[in-house]
XYZ file of N, CA and C in Angstrom:
309
model
N 0.824 -1.180 -0.019
C 0.009 0.012 0.003
C 0.899 1.240 0.018
N 0.629 2.170 -0.915
C 1.407 3.404 -0.979
C 1.012 4.385 0.088
N 1.702 5.519 0.014
C 1.458 6.561 0.973
C 0.019 7.068 0.931
N -0.536 7.212 -0.296
C -1.937 7.653 -0.422
C -2.885 6.697 0.241
N -2.618 5.394 0.118
C -3.455 4.403 0.778
C -3.393 4.484 2.283
N -2.208 4.670 2.785
C -2.038 4.765 4.244
C -2.647 6.074 4.766
N -2.536 7.120 3.992
C -3.172 8.408 4.358
C -4.666 8.246 4.409
N -5.227 7.511 3.474
C -6.662 7.321 3.463
C -7.108 6.427 4.639
N -6.326 5.416 4.956
C -6.610 4.554 6.071
C -6.598 5.367 7.368
N -5.660 6.255 7.496
C -5.551 7.130 8.643
C -6.802 8.025 8.734
N -7.221 8.529 7.602
C -8.431 9.375 7.539
C -9.679 8.572 7.996
N -9.822 7.351 7.481
C -10.943 6.527 7.862
C -10.938 6.261 9.372
N -9.765 5.980 9.919
C -9.655 5.752 11.367
C -10.035 7.051 12.130
N -9.585 8.153 11.628
C -9.912 9.432 12.292
C -11.412 9.643 12.329
N -12.094 9.281 11.224
C -13.564 9.397 11.225
C -14.191 8.593 12.364
N -13.632 7.432 12.622
C -14.208 6.570 13.643
C -14.043 7.195 15.044
N -13.038 8.000 15.232
C -12.827 8.645 16.541
C -13.815 9.776 16.773
N -14.366 10.295 15.678
C -15.323 11.464 15.717
C -14.670 12.688 16.349
N -13.342 12.740 16.308
C -12.597 13.909 16.758
C -12.379 14.822 15.566
N -13.011 16.000 15.604
C -12.973 16.959 14.494
C -11.504 17.306 14.164
N -10.714 17.553 15.190
C -9.330 17.928 14.940
C -8.513 16.815 14.269
N -8.746 15.562 14.694
C -8.044 14.460 14.035
C -8.522 14.242 12.610
N -9.812 14.421 12.410
C -10.382 14.247 11.066
C -9.794 15.316 10.152
N -9.782 16.554 10.606
C -9.227 17.651 9.781
C -7.786 17.397 9.422
N -6.997 17.006 10.430
C -5.544 16.753 10.181
C -5.379 15.646 9.164
N -6.156 14.553 9.282
C -6.016 13.455 8.351
C -6.504 13.833 6.958
N -7.606 14.603 6.888
C -8.110 15.039 5.593
C -7.122 15.904 4.810
N -6.376 16.741 5.571
C -5.365 17.574 4.919
C -4.276 16.791 4.212
N -4.067 15.547 4.651
C -3.037 14.701 4.019
C -3.511 14.011 2.728
N -4.791 14.111 2.487
C -5.350 13.477 1.258
C -5.220 14.379 0.051
N -5.002 13.828 -1.125
C -4.938 14.650 -2.335
C -6.313 15.270 -2.653
N -7.384 14.547 -2.378
C -8.764 15.048 -2.551
C -9.632 14.343 -1.516
N -10.741 14.962 -1.261
C -11.782 14.374 -0.316
C -12.987 14.154 -1.211
N -13.416 12.895 -1.326
C -14.575 12.610 -2.146
C -15.843 13.192 -1.531
N -16.890 13.281 -2.314
C -18.171 13.821 -1.823
C -18.700 12.949 -0.707
N -18.552 11.652 -0.831
C -18.983 10.707 0.243
C -18.220 10.960 1.519
N -16.898 11.115 1.382
C -16.095 11.356 2.584
C -16.416 12.744 3.173
N -16.644 13.731 2.331
C -17.047 15.052 2.796
C -18.342 14.950 3.601
N -19.259 14.107 3.144
C -20.486 13.886 3.886
C -20.217 13.261 5.255
N -19.282 12.333 5.288
C -18.891 11.721 6.588
C -18.387 12.767 7.544
N -17.563 13.678 7.038
C -17.060 14.782 7.885
C -18.201 15.670 8.349
N -19.101 15.982 7.411
C -20.249 16.797 7.729
C -21.111 16.207 8.823
N -21.282 14.892 8.769
C -22.070 14.212 9.777
C -21.436 14.358 11.159
N -20.161 14.215 11.249
C -19.444 14.381 12.495
C -19.627 15.808 13.027
N -19.481 16.805 12.121
C -19.681 18.191 12.538
C -21.069 18.405 13.063
N -22.068 17.774 12.414
C -23.455 17.929 12.852
C -23.626 17.272 14.228
N -23.130 16.075 14.390
C -23.244 15.353 15.686
C -22.565 16.132 16.828
N -21.470 16.755 16.537
C -20.708 17.510 17.545
C -21.258 18.942 17.749
N -22.241 19.324 16.933
C -22.786 20.661 16.980
C -21.671 21.710 16.820
N -20.739 21.398 15.896
C -19.607 22.269 15.662
C -20.122 23.593 15.071
N -19.608 24.719 15.523
C -20.090 26.002 15.032
C -19.809 26.219 13.530
N -18.904 25.439 12.967
C -18.637 25.570 11.510
C -19.620 24.788 10.667
N -20.505 24.057 11.317
C -21.434 23.198 10.591
C -22.254 23.964 9.517
N -22.910 25.070 9.841
C -23.758 25.725 8.819
C -23.032 26.053 7.526
N -21.837 26.542 7.628
C -21.076 26.886 6.393
C -20.628 25.614 5.689
N -20.209 24.636 6.463
C -19.772 23.338 5.858
C -20.958 22.690 5.159
N -22.138 22.781 5.748
C -23.324 22.170 5.150
C -23.658 22.876 3.834
N -23.594 24.179 3.810
C -23.870 24.910 2.581
C -22.845 24.580 1.495
N -21.610 24.454 1.876
C -20.562 24.096 0.922
C -20.755 22.691 0.381
N -21.156 21.767 1.285
C -21.367 20.385 0.826
C -22.515 20.335 -0.164
N -23.611 21.036 0.144
C -24.778 21.036 -0.754
C -24.404 21.677 -2.098
N -23.642 22.714 -2.077
C -23.202 23.345 -3.356
C -22.321 22.378 -4.136
N -21.439 21.724 -3.441
C -20.539 20.746 -4.118
C -21.350 19.605 -4.691
N -22.317 19.074 -3.899
C -23.163 17.999 -4.422
C -23.929 18.449 -5.642
N -24.445 19.679 -5.628
C -25.206 20.202 -6.763
C -24.275 20.224 -7.990
N -23.080 20.723 -7.822
C -22.164 20.862 -8.935
C -21.669 19.503 -9.451
N -21.208 18.664 -8.541
C -20.590 17.383 -8.966
C -21.655 16.406 -9.464
N -22.825 16.432 -8.913
C -23.839 15.469 -9.300
C -24.814 15.977 -10.344
N -24.679 17.280 -10.678
C -25.587 17.866 -11.633
C -27.020 17.876 -11.166
N -27.213 18.210 -9.903
C -28.548 18.219 -9.308
C -29.444 19.298 -9.926
N -30.728 18.986 -10.030
C -31.683 19.999 -10.464
C -31.924 20.988 -9.325
N -32.671 22.005 -9.600
C -33.013 22.978 -8.530
C -33.771 22.245 -7.417
N -34.734 21.412 -7.792
C -35.509 20.695 -6.759
C -34.610 19.747 -5.939
N -33.705 19.060 -6.597
C -32.783 18.171 -5.886
C -31.831 18.952 -4.999
N -31.395 20.098 -5.489
C -30.517 20.952 -4.677
C -31.264 21.447 -3.438
N -32.481 21.839 -3.627
C -33.294 22.320 -2.529
C -33.479 21.176 -1.466
N -33.659 19.993 -1.959
C -33.778 18.820 -1.108
C -32.494 18.585 -0.316
N -31.363 18.651 -1.019
C -30.051 18.500 -0.354
C -29.887 19.552 0.761
N -30.243 20.796 0.475
C -30.113 21.827 1.478
C -31.073 21.535 2.679
N -32.255 21.097 2.394
C -33.235 20.817 3.452
C -32.697 19.681 4.320
N -32.117 18.669 3.692
C -31.614 17.497 4.457
C -30.429 17.907 5.357
N -29.503 18.720 4.834
C -28.374 19.143 5.674
C -28.821 20.119 6.756
N -29.928 20.823 6.500
C -30.416 21.729 7.525
C -30.912 20.930 8.736
N -31.508 19.774 8.491
C -32.111 18.946 9.573
C -31.107 17.921 10.105
N -30.000 17.741 9.442
C -28.991 16.755 9.828
C -28.634 16.797 11.321
N -28.379 17.973 11.916
C -27.956 17.971 13.333
C -29.065 17.421 14.239
N -30.337 17.534 13.822
C -31.436 17.071 14.674
C -31.686 15.569 14.515
N -31.391 15.027 13.359
C -31.686 13.597 13.104
C -30.516 13.036 12.247
N -29.339 12.903 12.811
C -28.164 12.523 12.020
C -28.322 11.198 11.254
N -28.821 10.200 11.922
C -28.875 8.881 11.272
C -29.855 8.856 10.098
N -31.051 9.377 10.313
C -32.089 9.376 9.247
C -31.612 10.253 8.070
N -31.091 11.425 8.409
C -30.664 12.324 7.325
C -29.454 11.770 6.597
N -28.555 11.081 7.305
C -27.382 10.494 6.692
C -27.818 9.507 5.635
N -28.777 8.685 5.956
C -29.260 7.711 4.970
C -29.903 8.379 3.764
N -30.682 9.410 4.005
C -31.291 10.148 2.866
C -30.267 10.858 2.010
N -29.239 11.430 2.629
C -28.192 12.095 1.896
C -27.363 11.094 1.090
N -27.034 9.946 1.710
C -26.314 8.903 0.982
C -27.144 8.417 -0.231
N -28.440 8.303 -0.043
C -29.291 7.880 -1.115
C -29.263 8.931 -2.259
N -29.337 10.176 -1.878
C -29.282 11.262 -2.875
C -27.931 11.207 -3.669
N -26.840 11.023 -2.936
C -25.527 10.987 -3.575
C -25.334 9.778 -4.465
N -25.755 8.619 -3.981
C -25.463 7.360 -4.661
C -26.426 7.114 -5.814
N -27.572 7.774 -5.832
C -28.496 7.653 -6.962
C -27.960 8.251 -8.228
N -27.089 9.189 -8.081
C -26.573 9.929 -9.237
C -25.476 9.147 -9.841
């Protein structure tokens, strides 16, 4: 396994800790963060009620719109889901994953 593989493994382990600082440090070592992985980070921010969550949620929804070619209605749905994510992380996570993986 090359350095990129070990960096990604470190990132995945950091996600399991749910430590925002560890996740951020590990993510910085990656060449790119996939939309799925960005969603995983967003979920941790929501669960931790991190004050950066609202901006991160808006950025994730914009990125999903751009990368997935979402329609206006789908974009509105993505925004609505990330808005509610801190209140119902597990349910919203499943709906967001469904939105991402359907494309």
